[in-house]
Short mmCIF file of C-alpha atoms in Angstrom, two decimals:
data_model
loop_
_atom_site.label_atom_id
_atom_site.label_comp_id
_atom_site.label_asym_id
_atom_site.label_seq_id
_atom_site.Cartn_x
_atom_site.Cartn_y
_atom_site.Cartn_z
CA MET A 60 33.70 -5.01 11.74
CA LEU A 61 30.54 -4.15 13.35
CA ASN A 62 27.58 -6.52 13.15
CA THR A 63 24.06 -5.37 12.12
CA THR A 64 22.65 -4.85 15.37
CA GLU A 65 25.57 -2.65 16.51
CA LYS A 66 24.98 -0.76 13.29
CA ILE A 67 21.66 0.29 14.93
CA ALA A 68 21.46 3.03 17.59
CA GLY A 69 17.70 2.47 18.52
CA ARG A 70 17.03 6.16 18.27
CA SER A 71 14.47 8.28 16.31
CA LEU A 72 16.16 10.46 13.47
CA ILE A 73 14.99 14.24 13.55
CA GLY A 74 16.62 15.48 10.37
CA PHE A 75 20.09 15.18 10.66
CA GLN A 76 20.35 14.40 14.26
CA GLU A 77 19.34 11.57 16.70
CA GLY A 78 16.68 11.76 19.04
CA ALA A 79 17.17 11.12 22.72
CA GLY A 80 14.10 9.54 23.56
CA SER A 81 11.94 8.64 26.78
CA GLY A 82 9.74 6.40 28.10
CA VAL A 83 9.67 2.34 27.99
CA PRO A 84 11.93 0.69 25.31
CA LEU A 85 10.27 -1.21 22.60
CA TYR A 86 12.01 -4.22 21.09
CA ALA A 87 11.53 -6.31 17.94
CA ARG A 88 11.02 -9.90 18.18
CA GLU A 89 12.00 -12.81 16.31
CA PRO A 90 8.69 -14.62 14.80
CA THR A 91 10.22 -18.03 14.43
CA THR A 92 11.40 -18.28 18.19
CA GLY A 93 9.30 -15.17 20.05
CA ARG A 94 12.72 -14.05 21.43
CA GLN A 95 13.37 -10.24 21.95
CA LEU A 96 16.09 -8.48 19.74
CA GLN A 97 18.26 -6.10 20.48
CA PRO A 98 18.80 -3.07 20.52
CA ALA A 99 15.90 -1.13 22.55
CA PHE A 100 14.33 1.52 20.60
CA ILE A 101 13.38 4.66 22.62
CA PRO A 102 9.90 6.35 22.00
CA ALA A 103 10.59 9.81 20.40
CA THR A 104 9.43 12.55 22.99
CA ALA A 105 6.46 14.85 22.31
CA GLY A 106 9.27 17.62 21.67
CA GLU A 107 11.04 15.38 19.10
CA VAL A 108 7.68 15.00 17.26
CA GLU A 109 7.16 18.70 17.23
CA ARG A 110 11.01 19.44 16.22
CA ALA A 111 10.31 16.72 13.33
CA VAL A 112 7.19 18.31 12.06
CA GLN A 113 8.83 21.81 12.06
CA LEU A 114 11.89 20.87 10.31
CA ALA A 115 9.69 19.38 7.59
CA ALA A 116 7.62 22.45 7.31
CA ASP A 117 10.77 24.89 6.94
CA SER A 118 12.26 22.26 4.48
CA PHE A 119 9.15 22.19 2.71
CA LYS A 120 9.47 25.86 1.34
CA ILE A 121 12.78 24.99 -0.11
CA TYR A 122 12.29 21.32 -0.96
CA SER A 123 8.85 21.79 -3.16
CA ARG A 124 10.53 24.45 -5.39
CA THR A 125 13.38 21.90 -6.41
CA SER A 126 13.34 20.77 -9.92
CA GLY A 127 12.07 17.65 -11.29
CA ARG A 128 15.80 16.81 -11.92
CA GLU A 129 17.15 17.42 -8.54
CA ARG A 130 14.07 15.23 -7.14
CA GLY A 131 14.90 12.61 -9.42
CA ALA A 132 18.49 12.70 -8.56
CA PHE A 133 17.64 12.49 -4.82
CA LEU A 134 15.36 9.34 -5.59
CA ARG A 135 18.10 7.59 -7.22
CA LYS A 136 20.70 8.46 -4.62
CA ILE A 137 18.13 6.88 -2.07
CA ALA A 138 17.95 3.90 -3.95
CA ALA A 139 21.86 3.73 -4.12
CA ASN A 140 22.40 3.99 -0.59
CA ILE A 141 19.93 1.60 0.13
CA GLU A 142 21.58 -1.33 -2.29
CA ALA A 143 25.16 -0.07 -0.42
CA ILE A 144 23.70 -1.78 2.61
CA ALA A 145 21.02 -4.12 1.29
CA GLY A 146 23.08 -6.98 3.24
CA ASP A 147 22.73 -5.35 6.33
CA ILE A 148 19.16 -4.58 5.86
CA VAL A 149 18.25 -8.11 4.70
CA GLU A 150 19.94 -9.59 7.70
CA ARG A 151 17.91 -7.56 10.18
CA ALA A 152 14.80 -7.84 8.29
CA ALA A 153 15.17 -11.58 8.41
CA GLN A 154 15.61 -11.52 12.25
CA GLU A 155 12.90 -8.95 12.63
CA THR A 156 9.87 -10.80 10.32
CA GLY A 157 10.96 -14.05 9.79
CA LEU A 158 10.58 -13.64 6.00
CA PRO A 159 12.96 -15.67 3.76
CA VAL A 160 15.99 -13.96 2.79
CA ALA A 161 15.08 -14.55 -1.11
CA ARG A 162 11.32 -12.68 -0.39
CA LEU A 163 13.56 -9.72 1.43
CA GLN A 164 16.01 -9.31 -1.56
CA GLY A 165 13.17 -9.19 -3.93
CA GLU A 166 11.48 -6.45 -1.77
CA THR A 167 14.74 -4.80 -1.59
CA ALA A 168 15.10 -4.67 -5.35
CA ARG A 169 11.24 -3.49 -5.56
CA THR A 170 12.01 -0.81 -3.21
CA CYS A 171 14.72 0.67 -5.29
CA TYR A 172 13.17 -0.05 -8.52
CA GLN A 173 9.77 1.95 -6.93
CA LEU A 174 12.08 4.82 -6.32
CA ARG A 175 14.16 4.89 -9.78
CA LEU A 176 10.39 4.79 -11.43
CA PHE A 177 9.40 8.01 -9.30
CA ALA A 178 12.53 9.67 -10.17
CA GLN A 179 11.60 9.05 -13.95
CA VAL A 180 8.16 10.72 -13.21
CA ALA A 181 10.02 13.37 -11.26
CA GLU A 182 12.34 14.17 -14.01
CA GLU A 183 10.02 13.73 -17.17
CA GLY A 184 7.66 16.16 -15.63
CA SER A 185 4.35 15.72 -17.25
CA TRP A 186 2.82 14.09 -14.12
CA VAL A 187 1.72 17.99 -13.32
CA ASN A 188 -0.88 17.76 -15.65
CA ALA A 189 -0.14 21.23 -16.99
CA ARG A 190 -3.13 22.97 -18.80
CA ILE A 191 -3.24 26.05 -20.63
CA ASP A 192 -6.51 27.89 -21.89
CA HIS A 193 -5.14 31.11 -23.89
CA ALA A 194 -6.87 34.50 -23.47
CA GLU A 195 -9.58 35.62 -26.17
CA PRO A 196 -9.59 39.46 -25.76
CA GLU A 197 -12.08 39.65 -28.56
CA ARG A 198 -14.58 37.14 -27.37
CA LYS A 199 -18.13 38.61 -26.97
CA PRO A 200 -20.00 39.34 -24.70
CA LEU A 201 -17.12 39.30 -22.21
CA PRO A 202 -13.15 38.32 -22.93
CA LYS A 203 -11.84 35.37 -21.99
CA PRO A 204 -8.51 35.58 -19.33
CA ASP A 205 -5.55 33.43 -19.83
CA ILE A 206 -5.87 30.56 -17.35
CA ARG A 207 -3.09 27.76 -16.88
CA SER A 208 -3.07 25.39 -13.75
CA LEU A 209 -0.86 22.54 -12.63
CA MET A 210 -0.37 20.10 -9.65
CA ARG A 211 1.60 21.32 -6.60
CA PRO A 212 2.99 19.37 -3.50
CA LEU A 213 0.97 19.68 -0.29
CA GLY A 214 3.37 19.80 2.43
CA PRO A 215 4.74 17.62 4.94
CA VAL A 216 3.35 14.05 4.75
CA VAL A 217 3.26 11.34 7.28
CA VAL A 218 3.78 7.86 6.31
CA PHE A 219 3.06 5.05 8.70
CA GLY A 220 5.11 2.07 8.09
CA ALA A 221 3.36 -1.52 7.04
CA SER A 222 3.77 -4.50 9.52
CA ASN A 223 3.87 -6.98 6.23
CA PHE A 224 6.18 -5.34 4.06
CA PRO A 225 9.37 -3.92 5.89
CA LEU A 226 10.62 -2.17 2.77
CA ALA A 227 8.27 -1.34 -0.01
CA PHE A 228 5.81 -0.17 2.06
CA SER A 229 7.84 1.33 4.93
CA VAL A 230 10.53 4.05 5.40
CA ALA A 231 11.54 4.42 1.90
CA GLY A 232 8.41 2.47 0.39
CA GLY A 233 6.09 3.44 -2.35
CA ASP A 234 4.17 6.42 0.02
CA THR A 235 7.53 7.97 0.71
CA ALA A 236 8.85 7.81 -2.90
CA SER A 237 5.63 9.22 -4.47
CA ALA A 238 5.44 12.02 -1.76
CA LEU A 239 9.11 12.86 -2.14
CA ALA A 240 8.88 12.65 -5.89
CA GLY A 241 5.84 15.35 -5.93
CA GLY A 242 7.97 17.72 -3.76
CA ASN A 243 6.63 16.80 -0.31
CA THR A 244 8.80 16.65 3.03
CA VAL A 245 8.25 13.20 4.80
CA ILE A 246 7.96 12.07 8.30
CA VAL A 247 7.94 8.25 8.77
CA LYS A 248 6.51 6.62 11.99
CA ALA A 249 8.31 3.20 11.67
CA HIS A 250 6.37 0.04 12.61
CA ALA A 251 7.07 -1.77 16.03
CA ALA A 252 7.45 -5.09 14.04
CA HIS A 253 10.88 -4.23 12.37
CA PRO A 254 12.29 -0.82 13.90
CA GLY A 255 15.90 -2.09 12.98
CA THR A 256 15.16 -2.37 9.43
CA SER A 257 13.70 0.88 9.58
CA GLU A 258 16.39 2.58 11.09
CA LEU A 259 19.15 0.86 8.69
CA VAL A 260 16.71 2.36 5.84
CA GLY A 261 16.21 5.53 7.28
CA ARG A 262 20.13 6.02 7.51
CA ALA A 263 20.44 5.53 3.93
CA LEU A 264 17.68 8.13 3.54
CA GLN A 265 19.41 10.54 5.72
CA GLU A 266 22.69 10.34 4.06
CA SER A 267 21.12 10.69 0.75
CA ILE A 268 19.76 14.41 1.84
CA ARG A 269 23.47 15.39 2.62
CA ASP A 270 24.77 13.78 -0.22
CA CYS A 271 22.29 15.79 -2.36
CA GLY A 272 22.83 18.97 -0.20
CA LEU A 273 18.95 19.45 0.48
CA PRO A 274 17.64 20.65 3.67
CA GLU A 275 17.52 18.27 6.91
CA GLY A 276 14.04 18.24 7.51
CA VAL A 277 13.17 16.64 4.36
CA PHE A 278 13.02 13.58 6.23
CA SER A 279 12.61 12.33 9.65
CA LEU A 280 11.88 8.70 11.21
CA LEU A 281 10.10 8.21 14.44
CA PHE A 282 10.05 5.38 16.95
CA GLY A 283 6.87 4.95 19.39
CA HIS A 284 4.49 2.73 21.13
CA GLY A 285 0.85 2.13 19.93
CA ALA A 286 -0.83 5.26 18.62
CA GLU A 287 0.73 8.15 20.56
CA ILE A 288 2.90 9.46 18.10
CA GLY A 289 0.82 8.98 15.08
CA THR A 290 -2.11 10.69 16.78
CA ALA A 291 0.23 13.51 17.44
CA LEU A 292 1.44 13.75 14.01
CA MET A 293 -2.08 13.69 12.12
CA LYS A 294 -3.44 16.23 14.64
CA HIS A 295 -0.52 18.79 14.15
CA PRO A 296 -1.49 21.73 12.25
CA LEU A 297 1.40 21.69 10.12
CA VAL A 298 0.95 18.12 8.82
CA ARG A 299 -0.83 18.47 5.23
CA ALA A 300 -1.49 14.58 4.67
CA GLY A 301 -1.04 11.00 5.74
CA GLY A 302 -0.29 7.56 4.01
CA PHE A 303 -0.98 4.03 5.87
CA THR A 304 -1.17 0.44 5.22
CA GLY A 305 -2.52 -1.64 8.20
CA SER A 306 -5.62 -2.72 9.91
CA ARG A 307 -9.15 -1.31 9.40
CA ALA A 308 -9.42 -0.37 13.04
CA ALA A 309 -6.09 1.63 12.85
CA GLY A 310 -6.67 3.20 9.77
CA ARG A 311 -10.40 4.16 10.55
CA THR A 312 -8.94 6.14 13.73
CA LEU A 313 -6.52 8.00 11.91
CA MET A 314 -8.84 8.58 9.31
CA ASP A 315 -11.17 10.13 11.68
CA ILE A 316 -8.64 12.35 13.20
CA ALA A 317 -7.48 13.70 9.78
CA ALA A 318 -11.14 14.36 9.08
CA SER A 319 -11.96 15.80 12.59
CA ARG A 320 -8.99 18.64 12.88
CA LYS A 321 -9.85 22.07 12.34
CA GLU A 322 -8.37 22.08 9.22
CA PRO A 323 -9.13 18.67 7.81
CA ILE A 324 -6.46 17.23 5.64
CA PRO A 325 -6.33 14.24 3.06
CA PHE A 326 -5.38 10.60 4.95
CA PHE A 327 -4.76 7.77 2.03
CA ALA A 328 -5.39 4.34 4.26
CA GLU A 329 -5.37 1.16 2.91
CA MET A 330 -7.27 -1.08 5.58
CA SER A 331 -8.72 -4.45 4.86
CA SER A 332 -9.71 -6.61 1.75
CA THR A 333 -10.88 -10.09 1.52
CA ASN A 334 -10.21 -10.16 -2.62
CA PRO A 335 -13.16 -12.44 -3.69
CA VAL A 336 -12.27 -15.05 -6.56
CA PHE A 337 -14.92 -16.40 -8.80
CA LEU A 338 -14.51 -19.66 -10.44
CA LEU A 339 -17.15 -19.60 -13.21
CA PRO A 340 -18.09 -23.07 -14.57
CA GLY A 341 -16.26 -23.48 -17.49
CA ALA A 342 -12.78 -22.80 -16.13
CA LEU A 343 -13.83 -25.25 -13.18
CA ARG A 344 -14.55 -27.70 -15.49
CA GLU A 345 -11.58 -27.53 -17.73
CA ARG A 346 -8.67 -26.77 -14.94
CA GLY A 347 -10.31 -27.26 -11.56
CA GLU A 348 -7.03 -29.18 -10.05
CA ILE A 349 -4.84 -26.42 -11.55
CA LEU A 350 -7.07 -23.47 -10.04
CA ALA A 351 -6.88 -25.69 -6.64
CA SER A 352 -3.04 -25.46 -6.92
CA GLY A 353 -2.82 -21.72 -7.90
CA LEU A 354 -5.41 -20.98 -5.01
CA HIS A 355 -3.27 -22.49 -2.30
CA THR A 356 -0.25 -20.95 -3.74
CA SER A 357 -1.50 -17.58 -3.50
CA PHE A 358 -3.58 -17.81 -0.02
CA THR A 359 -0.64 -19.33 1.56
CA LEU A 360 1.95 -16.83 0.11
CA GLY A 361 3.92 -14.95 2.88
CA ALA A 362 1.85 -16.91 5.23
CA GLY A 363 -1.28 -15.17 4.04
CA GLN A 364 -0.23 -11.83 4.97
CA PHE A 365 -0.66 -9.94 1.88
CA CYS A 366 -3.29 -7.33 1.52
CA THR A 367 -4.32 -8.88 -1.78
CA LYS A 368 -4.67 -12.51 -0.53
CA PRO A 369 -7.72 -14.28 -1.98
CA GLY A 370 -9.84 -14.86 1.38
CA MET A 371 -13.19 -15.98 -0.38
CA VAL A 372 -13.92 -18.07 -3.29
CA PHE A 373 -17.32 -18.68 -4.95
CA LEU A 374 -18.05 -21.62 -6.94
CA GLU A 375 -21.00 -23.23 -8.48
CA GLN A 376 -22.30 -26.58 -6.66
CA GLY A 377 -21.69 -29.95 -8.46
CA PRO A 378 -18.99 -32.70 -9.22
CA ASP A 379 -16.19 -30.19 -10.72
CA ALA A 380 -16.53 -28.01 -7.18
CA ASP A 381 -16.12 -31.29 -5.47
CA LYS A 382 -12.98 -32.08 -7.36
CA PHE A 383 -11.69 -29.13 -6.86
CA ALA A 384 -12.31 -29.05 -3.26
CA HIS A 385 -10.96 -32.51 -2.94
CA LYS A 386 -7.52 -31.02 -4.44
CA LEU A 387 -7.37 -28.20 -2.47
CA SER A 388 -7.82 -30.32 0.88
CA GLU A 389 -5.08 -32.61 -0.18
CA LEU A 390 -2.70 -29.37 -0.72
CA VAL A 391 -3.71 -27.86 2.56
CA THR A 392 -3.21 -31.17 4.56
CA ALA A 393 0.24 -31.39 3.18
CA SER A 394 1.16 -27.62 3.34
CA ALA A 395 4.40 -26.50 5.24
CA GLY A 396 3.76 -24.59 8.67
CA PHE A 397 4.15 -20.76 8.80
CA HIS A 398 5.28 -18.08 11.07
CA LEU A 399 3.07 -14.67 11.19
CA LEU A 400 4.92 -11.44 11.63
CA THR A 401 3.97 -10.28 15.16
CA GLU A 402 2.50 -11.68 18.29
CA ALA A 403 -0.64 -9.55 17.88
CA ILE A 404 -1.02 -10.95 14.43
CA HIS A 405 -0.58 -14.31 15.58
CA SER A 406 -3.42 -13.92 18.28
CA SER A 407 -5.53 -12.18 16.01
CA TYR A 408 -5.60 -15.16 13.37
CA ASP A 409 -5.91 -17.82 16.34
CA SER A 410 -8.82 -15.94 17.66
CA ALA A 411 -10.45 -15.60 13.99
CA ILE A 412 -9.94 -19.09 13.22
CA ALA A 413 -11.60 -20.29 16.45
CA ARG A 414 -14.64 -18.12 15.70
CA ARG A 415 -15.08 -19.37 12.21
CA LYS A 416 -14.75 -23.07 13.42
CA ALA A 417 -17.61 -22.18 16.05
CA ASP A 418 -19.85 -20.59 13.24
CA TRP A 419 -22.97 -23.20 12.92
CA GLY A 420 -23.03 -22.56 9.03
CA VAL A 421 -19.19 -23.00 8.35
CA ILE A 422 -17.44 -26.53 8.22
CA THR A 423 -13.69 -26.76 8.36
CA LEU A 424 -12.89 -28.41 4.82
CA ALA A 425 -9.09 -28.99 5.76
CA GLU A 426 -6.28 -28.07 8.20
CA ARG A 427 -2.64 -28.50 8.45
CA PRO A 428 -2.17 -30.83 11.42
CA SER A 429 -0.95 -29.08 14.52
CA SER A 430 2.58 -28.88 15.27
CA ASP A 431 4.50 -27.75 18.55
CA ALA A 432 6.35 -25.02 16.43
CA ALA A 433 7.97 -22.17 18.40
CA GLY A 434 7.26 -18.38 17.86
CA PHE A 435 4.22 -16.96 16.04
CA SER A 436 3.17 -20.11 14.35
CA ALA A 437 0.21 -20.67 12.45
CA ASN A 438 -1.26 -23.73 10.30
CA PRO A 439 -3.36 -23.01 6.89
CA VAL A 440 -7.05 -23.88 7.08
CA VAL A 441 -9.66 -24.01 4.35
CA PHE A 442 -13.40 -23.48 5.42
CA GLU A 443 -16.57 -23.98 3.50
CA THR A 444 -19.93 -22.59 3.58
CA ASP A 445 -23.06 -22.08 1.14
CA ALA A 446 -24.41 -19.21 -0.35
CA ASP A 447 -27.51 -18.66 1.75
CA ALA A 448 -25.14 -18.94 4.79
CA PHE A 449 -22.69 -16.30 3.51
CA LEU A 450 -25.35 -13.73 2.48
CA GLY A 451 -26.35 -11.51 5.50
CA SER A 452 -23.41 -13.06 7.57
CA GLU A 453 -19.94 -11.36 8.51
CA LEU A 454 -18.10 -14.14 6.59
CA ASP A 455 -16.33 -11.60 4.34
CA ALA A 456 -14.35 -10.48 6.98
CA GLU A 457 -10.67 -10.29 6.54
CA ILE A 458 -8.41 -12.92 8.36
CA PHE A 459 -4.97 -12.11 8.21
CA GLY A 460 -2.92 -15.18 7.48
CA PRO A 461 -3.07 -18.60 5.70
CA THR A 462 -6.95 -19.35 5.40
CA THR A 463 -9.32 -18.66 2.87
CA LEU A 464 -13.30 -19.89 2.53
CA LEU A 465 -15.13 -21.62 -0.15
CA VAL A 466 -18.68 -20.61 -0.94
CA ARG A 467 -20.87 -22.98 -3.10
CA HIS A 468 -23.77 -21.33 -5.03
CA SER A 469 -26.51 -22.92 -7.08
CA SER A 470 -27.10 -20.33 -9.88
CA ARG A 471 -25.88 -17.45 -11.86
CA ASP A 472 -28.60 -15.35 -9.78
CA LYS A 473 -26.95 -16.33 -6.44
CA VAL A 474 -23.60 -15.48 -7.67
CA LEU A 475 -24.91 -11.82 -8.52
CA ALA A 476 -26.50 -11.75 -5.68
CA ILE A 477 -23.30 -12.30 -3.68
CA ALA A 478 -21.48 -9.87 -5.80
CA ASN A 479 -23.87 -7.19 -5.19
CA SER A 480 -23.65 -7.60 -1.36
CA LEU A 481 -19.97 -7.25 -1.20
CA GLU A 482 -18.18 -4.30 0.38
CA GLY A 483 -15.15 -2.53 -1.10
CA HIS A 484 -11.87 -4.61 -1.83
CA LEU A 485 -8.63 -4.08 -3.42
CA THR A 486 -9.29 -6.70 -6.05
CA ALA A 487 -11.78 -9.12 -7.55
CA THR A 488 -10.49 -11.81 -9.72
CA VAL A 489 -12.66 -14.32 -12.27
CA HIS A 490 -11.56 -17.22 -13.71
CA GLY A 491 -13.45 -18.47 -16.87
CA THR A 492 -13.65 -19.13 -20.55
CA GLU A 493 -14.60 -16.56 -23.06
CA GLN A 494 -18.14 -18.06 -22.96
CA ASP A 495 -17.86 -17.57 -19.34
CA LEU A 496 -17.35 -14.00 -19.84
CA ARG A 497 -20.41 -13.60 -22.13
CA ASP A 498 -22.37 -15.46 -19.51
CA PHE A 499 -21.32 -13.41 -16.68
CA ALA A 500 -21.06 -10.13 -18.26
CA ASP A 501 -23.39 -8.45 -15.56
CA LEU A 502 -20.90 -10.16 -12.85
CA ILE A 503 -18.05 -8.29 -14.38
CA ALA A 504 -20.37 -4.64 -14.31
CA ILE A 505 -20.95 -5.06 -10.50
CA LEU A 506 -17.37 -6.07 -9.76
CA GLU A 507 -16.26 -2.64 -11.60
CA THR A 508 -18.10 -0.72 -8.58
CA LYS A 509 -16.65 -2.96 -5.74
CA VAL A 510 -12.83 -3.17 -6.45
CA GLY A 511 -9.86 -1.23 -7.90
CA ARG A 512 -8.44 -4.07 -9.82
CA LEU A 513 -9.97 -6.85 -11.78
CA ILE A 514 -8.09 -10.06 -12.73
CA PHE A 515 -8.94 -12.39 -15.28
CA ASN A 516 -7.49 -16.15 -15.22
CA GLY A 517 -4.87 -15.24 -12.61
CA PHE A 518 -4.41 -14.55 -9.11
CA PRO A 519 -4.29 -10.98 -7.02
CA THR A 520 -1.18 -11.56 -4.82
CA GLY A 521 1.99 -9.95 -6.57
CA VAL A 522 1.40 -6.45 -7.56
CA GLU A 523 3.42 -4.93 -10.60
CA VAL A 524 4.94 -1.58 -9.72
CA THR A 525 3.72 -0.12 -13.46
CA HIS A 526 2.46 3.22 -14.65
CA ALA A 527 -1.07 1.73 -14.97
CA MET A 528 -1.03 -0.22 -11.74
CA VAL A 529 -4.40 0.52 -9.37
CA HIS A 530 -3.78 -0.73 -5.69
CA GLY A 531 -6.78 1.12 -4.02
CA GLY A 532 -10.37 0.30 -3.75
CA PRO A 533 -13.78 1.48 -2.29
CA TYR A 534 -14.26 1.87 1.19
CA PRO A 535 -13.21 0.05 3.75
CA SER A 536 -10.26 -1.54 1.46
CA THR A 537 -9.00 2.22 1.20
CA SER A 538 -10.04 5.53 2.74
CA ASP A 539 -10.66 7.19 -0.67
CA GLY A 540 -11.40 4.40 -3.72
CA ARG A 541 -10.10 7.22 -6.33
CA SER A 542 -6.49 6.79 -5.13
CA THR A 543 -3.89 4.08 -5.35
CA SER A 544 -0.83 3.24 -3.46
CA VAL A 545 1.31 1.38 -5.95
CA GLY A 546 2.33 2.34 -9.40
CA THR A 547 3.08 6.18 -10.68
CA GLN A 548 -0.46 7.49 -9.97
CA ALA A 549 0.28 7.42 -6.59
CA ILE A 550 1.78 10.60 -6.76
CA PHE A 551 -1.47 12.34 -7.24
CA ARG A 552 -2.49 11.76 -3.70
CA PHE A 553 -0.03 13.97 -2.37
CA ALA A 554 -0.78 16.98 -4.80
CA ARG A 555 -3.27 19.58 -5.28
CA LEU A 556 -4.36 21.85 -8.46
CA VAL A 557 -3.18 25.31 -8.51
CA CYS A 558 -4.44 27.94 -11.20
CA TYR A 559 -2.89 30.74 -12.41
CA GLN A 560 -5.01 33.73 -14.24
CA GLY A 561 -3.83 36.59 -16.23
CA PHE A 562 -0.18 36.04 -14.98
CA PRO A 563 2.64 37.44 -16.93
CA ASP A 564 4.87 34.46 -18.49
CA ALA A 565 7.74 35.41 -16.64
CA ALA A 566 6.26 35.00 -13.23
CA LEU A 567 4.67 31.49 -14.39
CA PRO A 568 6.11 28.31 -13.06
CA ASP A 569 8.36 26.75 -15.69
CA GLU A 570 5.84 24.12 -16.47
CA LEU A 571 3.13 26.60 -17.40
CA LYS A 572 5.53 29.40 -19.34
CA GLU A 573 4.82 29.53 -23.04
CA SER A 574 8.18 28.11 -24.50
CA ASN A 575 7.46 24.83 -22.66
CA PRO A 576 11.27 25.26 -21.29
CA MET A 577 10.71 21.56 -19.51
CA GLY A 578 9.51 20.15 -22.94
CA ILE A 579 6.52 18.35 -20.87
CA TRP A 580 3.31 17.01 -22.23
CA ARG A 581 0.52 19.75 -21.78
CA MET A 582 -3.17 20.26 -22.71
CA VAL A 583 -3.06 23.26 -24.62
CA ASP A 584 -6.78 24.89 -25.83
CA GLY A 585 -8.08 21.16 -25.32
CA SER A 586 -5.23 19.45 -27.21
CA LEU A 587 -2.17 17.42 -25.67
CA ARG A 588 1.01 18.51 -27.02
CA LYS A 589 4.61 19.20 -26.31
#
């Protein structure tokens, strides 16, 4: 029986074929030891990139015309094929990421749930937002024509795997699931942090295409160093959109490439977020120690490598804040150590912590004692500053890892000034009582303009996959604050409106035919109905 490593070839998947590749190989590294993992992964050649895009464009002509039922069956098959090799996937992902097996098992389940949820959306069909305005030939002074519209897929979509979610935001993650559900073909640029995991999932997806009798170019998976392949994909004239989760620097670079093309295309990047938390006076007074425990759990979850990690906390000066800070300090000092996902993340974290320690306006409130842990080890740290030092500084910058910043302020006016100064984030959290909400109604109104998701008396880590979820926010948390990368509304990123005027019924898409053969919800003459 083959072990997991022997099931991985280290080659790109170009439709149904393995790429030959060329150039310096890349290797995954084990975060807990730093050792190099086998096998080598050979970067895709320029010709293989071209072949993957051409296959995706050719296959789009067929796949975009499949029914929602066919796409739903395909997404369900992907989930089933992933579950069939879940043991191998989790084993390899644990080696490549250092994440606990239980976390990876949960992420595998979430990935399959996402696929099945988007299958439901595709099968039900109402997501296309069909609208019908009947003709009024007798209208004066001019007749009104028959006008109908719906959402249609864009074309080949490039998806960039994320470092911190080897499954749920990678090869078969939310970007891929939503793009496929909407009728787009997908090319995935695998993340170098977990290439073996990516290949195993990619092969499950490849097999699903065969199982469902779909054209091979519906999916390809490419390996490569740095930004070379990603840049080539985003510049290719046949690529119609991109989806990305990662750093602000990389996301901004790809975003600019997408916008500077001869024919610009949409690029949906989730880039950075520090996720402010506001502890209002009533909540701090009533349950300060409980809040300290909750915050500690949240900002150290996954070694602080979640895009929703609470990275800055605002609280009013006074004895309640002192008790909160004391409890949090105890928890941090007694924390376990962590390992970060990659050498680059580890180096960035160490540098950011050193810079923050050197900042004259910041004190180190608590830090886990250093150890001689191997690999990409990191210790949790809590810093503290005041509102005056925070305002006008760069202390709101994201630090990817197990750290957070307490910011003490003196008044309601000061906390409103802080909220107004914030850039765009994915989330904002408010802990308070009903009286606090009345007293700080202006704060909520400000935060609505700054984030995509507001949390009351909870913590932002843990993003439910639901129809209503919004995982997005104003720039720079994302490149387009009108979108979400989690939940079923993610499908709208990779679709556009098409209008049909004056067409005979037989020539219309099924979703727009008068008899509504699909039985979907539609807006007809201004009213929703089936």
